């Protein structure tokens, strides 16, 4: 099938002006104004009044659910494929969470494959919150080399009362294994790091980079918008060359407790001249958002939502962040950091993962993943799932 999307304002995510986008099979074949292709085999789509942007890349989502911090009844639900599709997410990375006992890597892999069958592109990280890392084979290096879907390790918890309280040496060894595994398999091998609310923040990661041959870019710390102290430390971390990720799922309690909305954190970064290329948003979808009192006693639970990724992008634009900049943190930046060269951008030869946004209010009008329309004007158009709602 050849699809020609005409008269759209294209963001690659950098602004490319009004162009036509030609999709052949699962790939973008060409972008231009005079593509010179028509006929019965070309499906014409008039995208007047729309922006065409890359499908969103969510670098951290609990696709099989998570939680359990308040007992078994607080385990969160598995993600329904309709959720990422409606939210414009076409690429996502699934991870385990606090519970790597009843949530397993085998389950994670099966869910990722289910999402692929539905038309999305889903990867996973091996490992777990805790060190020693949960693995399928002997260690994370073997997992990265032998299992296609594993592209990194994590989320590994630091600075958190739920972490395994890893030592510097444990973090170094894990990162070293991930690095070589990634090299051997031609993957990012990145270590996704859950940063909790303890005051040391990302200090351990800076120490590993300073005291070893590992580059600071080996780590990908998330939840950096947890409070202003961590956010400020995160900006210093970026100045050293590191990557940081903000979590778009928040609850009113989080905000009362000092959490900073992603859009506001990004606006701060832009105002301070922080290198935005090293900043991403992720949803933390289907994670439990456990609330603890000042003594770390569990007091309640929320649940992460994947739609928050898109919502915080829109809120960033409302706060005055340039559209291409706001887009980059949910498209090209995570794709580059995760070494997914065909994702997160619109370019000839790249995957045809596209989102059509209404130019007036940025409403999601349509979503295409690997050349197939999965969503259009409120309707899921190509759901194959037995259990998904129509
Ligand atoms: Zn986390």
Short mmCIF file of C-alpha atoms and ligand atoms in Angstrom, two decimals:
data_model
loop_
_atom_site.label_atom_id
_atom_site.label_comp_id
_atom_site.label_asym_id
_atom_site.label_seq_id
_atom_site.Cartn_x
_atom_site.Cartn_y
_atom_site.Cartn_z
CA UNK A 1 0.00 0.00 0.00
CA UNK A 2 1.18 3.49 -0.85
CA UNK A 3 -0.26 6.38 1.15
CA UNK A 4 0.29 10.01 0.26
CA UNK A 5 -0.42 12.49 3.06
CA UNK A 6 -0.92 15.86 1.40
CA UNK A 7 -0.81 19.48 2.54
CA UNK A 8 0.35 18.88 6.09
CA UNK A 9 2.71 21.00 8.13
CA UNK A 10 5.57 18.59 8.80
CA UNK A 11 7.65 18.51 11.97
CA UNK A 12 10.48 15.98 11.70
CA UNK A 13 10.48 17.03 14.72
CA UNK A 14 12.25 20.16 13.43
CA UNK A 15 9.83 22.31 11.43
CA UNK A 16 9.98 21.38 7.73
CA UNK A 17 7.08 23.50 6.45
CA UNK A 18 4.24 22.29 4.26
CA UNK A 19 5.19 19.02 2.60
CA UNK A 20 3.64 15.82 1.36
CA UNK A 21 4.67 12.60 3.08
CA UNK A 22 4.75 9.42 1.01
CA UNK A 23 4.40 6.14 2.91
CA UNK A 24 5.23 2.87 1.17
CA UNK A 25 4.57 -0.24 3.21
CA UNK A 26 5.95 0.28 6.71
CA UNK A 27 8.38 3.06 5.75
CA UNK A 28 8.39 6.73 4.87
CA UNK A 29 9.47 6.66 1.21
CA UNK A 30 9.81 10.40 0.57
CA UNK A 31 8.95 13.88 1.81
CA UNK A 32 8.52 16.78 -0.60
CA UNK A 33 6.26 19.11 -2.52
CA UNK A 34 6.44 17.57 -5.98
CA UNK A 35 6.56 13.86 -5.40
CA UNK A 36 5.12 13.03 -8.83
CA UNK A 37 3.26 9.92 -7.80
CA UNK A 38 -0.47 9.27 -8.21
CA UNK A 39 -2.86 6.65 -9.53
CA UNK A 40 -5.20 3.96 -8.24
CA UNK A 41 -2.61 2.39 -5.97
CA UNK A 42 -1.95 5.60 -4.09
CA UNK A 43 -4.32 6.38 -1.21
CA UNK A 44 -4.55 10.17 -0.97
CA UNK A 45 -5.02 11.69 2.47
CA UNK A 46 -5.80 15.39 2.71
CA UNK A 47 -4.12 16.63 5.90
CA UNK A 48 -4.95 20.29 5.44
CA UNK A 49 -5.09 21.94 8.87
CA UNK A 50 -2.94 19.23 10.44
CA UNK A 51 0.57 18.89 11.66
CA UNK A 52 2.33 15.63 10.85
CA UNK A 53 4.76 14.71 13.62
CA UNK A 54 6.72 11.54 14.48
CA UNK A 55 4.97 8.86 16.51
CA UNK A 56 5.79 9.36 20.17
CA UNK A 57 8.53 7.30 21.85
CA UNK A 58 7.86 6.36 25.49
CA UNK A 59 11.13 5.21 27.03
CA UNK A 60 9.61 3.80 30.22
CA UNK A 61 6.25 2.13 30.68
CA UNK A 62 5.11 -0.65 32.99
CA UNK A 63 3.31 -2.55 30.24
CA UNK A 64 2.53 -5.56 32.43
CA UNK A 65 1.60 -3.40 35.42
CA UNK A 66 3.57 -2.83 38.56
CA UNK A 67 2.98 -1.71 42.07
CA UNK A 68 2.14 -3.81 45.05
CA UNK A 69 3.73 -1.47 47.58
CA UNK A 70 0.51 -1.55 49.61
CA UNK A 71 0.02 -5.33 49.42
CA UNK A 72 -1.24 -7.58 46.63
CA UNK A 73 -4.47 -5.66 46.08
CA UNK A 74 -2.40 -2.63 45.07
CA UNK A 75 -0.82 -4.41 42.08
CA UNK A 76 -1.64 -2.31 39.01
CA UNK A 77 -3.20 -3.51 35.79
CA UNK A 78 -1.55 -4.56 32.53
CA UNK A 79 -1.65 -1.94 29.77
CA UNK A 80 -4.40 -2.17 27.16
CA UNK A 81 -3.05 -1.65 23.63
CA UNK A 82 -5.75 0.96 23.01
CA UNK A 83 -4.05 3.27 25.53
CA UNK A 84 -0.74 3.88 23.71
CA UNK A 85 -2.50 4.06 20.34
CA UNK A 86 -4.96 6.73 21.48
CA UNK A 87 -2.07 8.63 23.08
CA UNK A 88 0.01 8.72 19.89
CA UNK A 89 2.70 6.42 21.30
CA UNK A 90 4.02 4.13 18.57
CA UNK A 91 7.26 2.99 20.24
CA UNK A 92 7.59 2.04 23.87
CA UNK A 93 9.97 0.36 26.27
CA UNK A 94 8.52 -1.97 28.88
CA UNK A 95 10.17 -2.48 32.26
CA UNK A 96 9.63 -4.29 35.54
CA UNK A 97 9.15 -2.17 38.65
CA UNK A 98 9.46 -2.55 42.41
CA UNK A 99 8.09 -6.08 42.21
CA UNK A 100 10.39 -8.38 40.24
CA UNK A 101 9.11 -11.41 42.13
CA UNK A 102 5.58 -11.76 40.77
CA UNK A 103 6.30 -9.69 37.62
CA UNK A 104 8.69 -11.50 35.34
CA UNK A 105 10.87 -10.86 32.31
CA UNK A 106 9.13 -13.67 30.43
CA UNK A 107 5.77 -11.99 30.98
CA UNK A 108 7.28 -8.67 29.89
CA UNK A 109 8.60 -10.18 26.66
CA UNK A 110 5.25 -11.79 25.85
CA UNK A 111 3.46 -8.46 26.32
CA UNK A 112 5.99 -6.64 24.14
CA UNK A 113 5.42 -9.20 21.39
CA UNK A 114 1.66 -8.75 21.73
CA UNK A 115 2.07 -5.00 21.18
CA UNK A 116 4.21 -5.69 18.12
CA UNK A 117 1.48 -7.93 16.74
CA UNK A 118 -0.95 -5.03 17.22
CA UNK A 119 1.23 -2.82 15.04
CA UNK A 120 3.26 -0.92 17.64
CA UNK A 121 7.00 -1.29 18.23
CA UNK A 122 7.77 -2.43 21.75
CA UNK A 123 11.13 -3.13 23.37
CA UNK A 124 12.03 -4.08 26.94
CA UNK A 125 14.81 -3.68 29.43
CA UNK A 126 16.19 -6.71 31.21
CA UNK A 127 17.05 -6.40 34.90
CA UNK A 128 15.01 -5.06 37.78
CA UNK A 129 14.80 -2.44 40.51
CA UNK A 130 17.12 -4.59 42.56
CA UNK A 131 20.73 -5.67 42.12
CA UNK A 132 21.57 -8.51 41.52
CA UNK A 133 19.51 -7.85 38.41
CA UNK A 134 16.81 -10.30 37.38
CA UNK A 135 17.85 -11.91 34.06
CA UNK A 136 16.76 -14.69 31.72
CA UNK A 137 20.28 -15.95 31.10
CA UNK A 138 23.33 -15.77 33.37
CA UNK A 139 23.73 -12.00 33.39
CA UNK A 140 22.53 -8.81 31.71
CA UNK A 141 25.26 -9.06 29.06
CA UNK A 142 23.94 -12.40 27.89
CA UNK A 143 20.36 -11.12 27.94
CA UNK A 144 21.26 -8.13 25.77
CA UNK A 145 23.20 -10.24 23.29
CA UNK A 146 20.76 -13.13 23.07
CA UNK A 147 17.29 -11.56 23.31
CA UNK A 148 16.40 -9.16 20.48
CA UNK A 149 13.76 -7.26 22.44
CA UNK A 150 16.09 -6.33 25.30
CA UNK A 151 17.78 -3.00 24.51
CA UNK A 152 18.95 -1.95 27.99
CA UNK A 153 18.75 -2.65 31.70
CA UNK A 154 16.43 -1.31 34.36
CA UNK A 155 14.85 0.49 35.85
CA UNK A 156 17.49 0.04 38.58
CA UNK A 157 16.54 1.92 41.74
CA UNK A 158 18.87 4.26 43.60
CA UNK A 159 18.27 6.89 46.29
CA UNK A 160 15.07 5.11 47.30
CA UNK A 161 13.93 3.16 50.34
CA UNK A 162 12.58 0.52 47.91
CA UNK A 163 15.96 0.02 46.16
CA UNK A 164 18.43 -2.75 47.00
CA UNK A 165 20.68 0.03 48.37
CA UNK A 166 23.26 -0.70 45.63
CA UNK A 167 26.91 0.10 46.26
CA UNK A 168 29.00 2.06 43.76
CA UNK A 169 30.76 -1.14 42.86
CA UNK A 170 27.50 -2.95 42.12
CA UNK A 171 26.37 -0.10 39.88
CA UNK A 172 29.72 -0.07 38.07
CA UNK A 173 29.64 -3.82 37.43
CA UNK A 174 26.05 -3.71 36.17
CA UNK A 175 26.75 -0.76 33.88
CA UNK A 176 29.91 -2.43 32.56
CA UNK A 177 27.98 -5.57 31.66
CA UNK A 178 25.22 -3.55 30.04
CA UNK A 179 27.75 -1.54 28.06
CA UNK A 180 29.54 -4.56 26.60
CA UNK A 181 26.29 -6.43 26.00
CA UNK A 182 24.96 -3.41 24.13
CA UNK A 183 28.13 -3.13 22.08
CA UNK A 184 28.12 -6.79 21.11
CA UNK A 185 24.48 -6.68 20.08
CA UNK A 186 24.56 -3.25 18.41
CA UNK A 187 22.09 -1.83 20.94
CA UNK A 188 22.12 1.07 23.38
CA UNK A 189 22.75 -1.16 26.41
CA UNK A 190 21.71 1.81 28.49
CA UNK A 191 21.01 1.52 32.21
CA UNK A 192 17.65 3.05 33.08
CA UNK A 193 17.84 4.33 36.65
CA UNK A 194 14.88 4.99 38.93
CA UNK A 195 15.91 7.88 41.17
CA UNK A 196 13.97 8.06 44.41
CA UNK A 197 13.45 10.95 46.76
CA UNK A 198 16.50 10.44 49.00
CA UNK A 199 18.70 13.55 49.05
CA UNK A 200 21.70 12.00 47.27
CA UNK A 201 19.72 11.92 44.00
CA UNK A 202 21.99 11.06 41.04
CA UNK A 203 25.17 11.45 43.09
CA UNK A 204 26.12 7.77 42.71
CA UNK A 205 25.89 7.98 38.91
CA UNK A 206 28.24 10.96 38.84
CA UNK A 207 30.64 9.06 41.10
CA UNK A 208 30.60 5.99 38.85
CA UNK A 209 31.37 8.17 35.82
CA UNK A 210 34.17 9.95 37.72
CA UNK A 211 35.72 6.79 39.16
CA UNK A 212 35.53 4.43 36.19
CA UNK A 213 36.04 4.36 32.43
CA UNK A 214 32.28 4.31 31.92
CA UNK A 215 30.83 7.42 30.27
CA UNK A 216 28.07 9.29 32.10
CA UNK A 217 25.82 8.53 29.09
CA UNK A 218 25.76 4.88 30.16
CA UNK A 219 22.98 5.87 32.56
CA UNK A 220 19.50 7.19 31.87
CA UNK A 221 18.08 8.42 35.19
CA UNK A 222 14.33 8.98 35.39
CA UNK A 223 11.84 10.75 37.73
CA UNK A 224 14.17 13.79 37.77
CA UNK A 225 11.14 16.12 38.12
CA UNK A 226 10.41 14.48 41.50
CA UNK A 227 11.26 17.71 43.33
CA UNK A 228 13.09 20.97 42.69
CA UNK A 229 16.27 19.82 44.42
CA UNK A 230 16.56 16.77 42.15
CA UNK A 231 15.62 18.80 39.09
CA UNK A 232 18.35 21.33 39.80
CA UNK A 233 20.84 18.50 40.35
CA UNK A 234 19.61 16.98 37.08
CA UNK A 235 20.43 20.16 35.19
CA UNK A 236 23.99 19.97 36.60
CA UNK A 237 24.10 16.33 35.51
CA UNK A 238 23.17 17.37 31.95
CA UNK A 239 25.94 19.98 32.05
CA UNK A 240 28.35 17.07 32.64
CA UNK A 241 26.99 15.39 29.50
CA UNK A 242 24.39 13.10 31.10
CA UNK A 243 20.85 12.29 30.00
CA UNK A 244 17.82 12.93 32.25
CA UNK A 245 14.20 11.85 31.96
CA UNK A 246 11.08 13.47 33.44
CA UNK A 247 8.03 11.41 34.43
CA UNK A 248 4.76 12.70 32.99
CA UNK A 249 2.46 10.68 35.29
CA UNK A 250 1.81 12.68 38.40
CA UNK A 251 -0.95 12.76 40.98
CA UNK A 252 -2.25 15.83 42.81
CA UNK A 253 -0.50 14.40 45.89
CA UNK A 254 2.81 14.35 43.96
CA UNK A 255 2.38 17.98 43.04
CA UNK A 256 1.55 18.89 46.64
CA UNK A 257 4.62 16.92 47.71
CA UNK A 258 6.91 18.98 45.51
CA UNK A 259 6.78 17.08 42.20
CA UNK A 260 7.13 19.40 39.24
CA UNK A 261 4.94 18.94 36.17
CA UNK A 262 7.08 17.87 33.22
CA UNK A 263 5.96 20.82 31.14
CA UNK A 264 7.09 23.21 33.87
CA UNK A 265 10.38 21.36 34.29
CA UNK A 266 11.00 21.59 30.55
CA UNK A 267 10.11 25.28 30.51
CA UNK A 268 12.65 25.78 33.31
CA UNK A 269 15.30 23.91 31.32
CA UNK A 270 14.64 26.03 28.24
CA UNK A 271 14.79 29.26 30.27
CA UNK A 272 18.09 28.20 31.88
CA UNK A 273 19.68 27.18 28.57
CA UNK A 274 20.04 23.51 29.58
CA UNK A 275 20.89 21.21 26.64
CA UNK A 276 17.40 19.95 25.69
CA UNK A 277 18.89 17.23 23.43
CA UNK A 278 19.74 15.33 26.65
CA UNK A 279 16.23 15.61 28.13
CA UNK A 280 13.28 13.27 27.57
CA UNK A 281 9.78 12.65 28.91
CA UNK A 282 8.46 9.16 29.69
CA UNK A 283 5.03 8.18 30.98
CA UNK A 284 5.81 5.62 33.71
CA UNK A 285 2.41 4.32 32.60
CA UNK A 286 0.65 1.65 34.65
CA UNK A 287 3.14 2.12 37.44
CA UNK A 288 1.70 2.46 40.85
CA UNK A 289 2.18 5.95 42.14
CA UNK A 290 2.45 5.03 45.80
CA UNK A 291 2.17 7.82 48.27
CA UNK A 292 4.22 7.65 51.43
CA UNK A 293 4.17 9.93 54.43
CA UNK A 294 7.30 11.61 55.78
CA UNK A 295 8.21 8.35 57.57
CA UNK A 296 7.92 6.29 54.34
CA UNK A 297 4.65 4.72 55.50
CA UNK A 298 2.35 3.78 52.61
CA UNK A 299 -0.74 6.02 52.57
CA UNK A 300 -2.33 5.49 49.15
CA UNK A 301 -1.92 4.72 45.49
CA UNK A 302 -2.42 6.29 42.07
CA UNK A 303 -1.74 4.75 38.64
CA UNK A 304 0.42 6.11 35.82
CA UNK A 305 -1.25 6.91 32.49
CA UNK A 306 0.42 6.78 29.08
CA UNK A 307 -1.74 9.67 27.79
CA UNK A 308 0.16 11.95 30.18
CA UNK A 309 3.09 11.86 27.75
CA UNK A 310 1.06 13.64 25.07
CA UNK A 311 -0.68 15.90 27.62
CA UNK A 312 2.61 17.22 29.01
CA UNK A 313 3.86 17.86 25.46
CA UNK A 314 0.75 20.01 24.85
CA UNK A 315 1.15 21.76 28.21
CA UNK A 316 4.79 22.51 27.35
CA UNK A 317 3.68 24.29 24.19
CA UNK A 318 1.07 26.20 26.21
CA UNK A 319 3.88 27.35 28.51
CA UNK A 320 5.73 28.78 25.52
CA UNK A 321 8.19 25.96 24.78
CA UNK A 322 8.69 25.93 20.98
CA UNK A 323 6.68 23.13 19.35
CA UNK A 324 9.72 21.41 17.82
CA UNK A 325 11.51 21.49 21.18
CA UNK A 326 8.51 20.08 23.04
CA UNK A 327 8.20 17.36 20.39
CA UNK A 328 11.87 16.42 20.58
CA UNK A 329 11.61 15.22 24.19
CA UNK A 330 8.99 12.60 23.22
CA UNK A 331 10.39 11.70 19.77
CA UNK A 332 13.92 12.26 18.50
CA UNK A 333 15.67 12.56 21.88
CA UNK A 334 14.54 9.24 23.38
CA UNK A 335 15.01 7.49 20.00
CA UNK A 336 18.59 8.73 19.78
CA UNK A 337 19.42 7.85 23.40
CA UNK A 338 17.91 4.38 22.97
CA UNK A 339 19.75 3.96 19.63
CA UNK A 340 16.59 3.40 17.58
CA UNK A 341 17.62 5.09 14.31
CA UNK A 342 14.37 4.45 12.42
CA UNK A 343 12.24 5.92 15.24
CA UNK A 344 11.38 9.36 16.57
CA UNK A 345 11.72 11.31 13.33
CA UNK A 346 10.12 11.65 9.92
CA UNK A 347 12.66 10.96 7.23
CA UNK A 348 12.90 8.92 4.06
CA UNK A 349 13.77 5.33 4.94
CA UNK A 350 12.55 5.69 8.53
CA UNK A 351 9.59 3.83 9.96
CA UNK A 352 6.21 5.30 9.02
CA UNK A 353 5.20 6.07 12.61
CA UNK A 354 3.18 9.28 12.33
CA UNK A 355 0.76 11.34 14.40
CA UNK A 356 -1.57 13.87 12.80
CA UNK A 357 -2.31 16.74 15.17
CA UNK A 358 -4.93 19.41 14.68
CA UNK A 359 -2.95 22.56 13.94
CA UNK A 360 -5.34 24.68 16.03
CA UNK A 361 -5.35 22.86 19.36
CA UNK A 362 -2.93 19.90 18.90
CA UNK A 363 -5.73 17.32 19.30
CA UNK A 364 -4.62 13.90 18.07
CA UNK A 365 -6.53 13.33 14.81
CA UNK A 366 -4.85 10.14 13.56
CA UNK A 367 -2.07 7.72 14.43
CA UNK A 368 -0.10 5.55 11.99
CA UNK A 369 2.35 2.89 13.13
CA UNK A 370 4.66 1.09 10.69
CA UNK A 371 2.53 2.31 7.78
CA UNK A 372 -0.87 1.26 9.16
CA UNK A 373 -3.51 3.69 10.44
CA UNK A 374 -4.35 2.52 13.98
CA UNK A 375 -6.48 5.48 15.05
CA UNK A 376 -8.49 8.09 13.24
CA UNK A 377 -10.82 10.78 14.63
CA UNK A 378 -11.75 8.96 17.80
CA UNK A 379 -11.87 5.44 16.38
CA UNK A 380 -9.40 2.60 16.73
CA UNK A 381 -9.14 1.46 13.13
CA UNK A 382 -6.95 -1.63 13.10
CA UNK A 383 -7.18 -3.28 16.49
CA UNK A 384 -6.53 -6.98 16.26
CA UNK A 385 -6.68 -7.62 19.99
CA UNK A 386 -9.30 -10.09 21.15
CA UNK A 387 -10.02 -8.14 24.28
CA UNK A 388 -9.50 -4.53 23.29
CA UNK A 389 -12.56 -2.29 23.28
CA UNK A 390 -13.75 -1.33 19.82
ZN1 LIG B 1 10.60 4.27 38.74
#
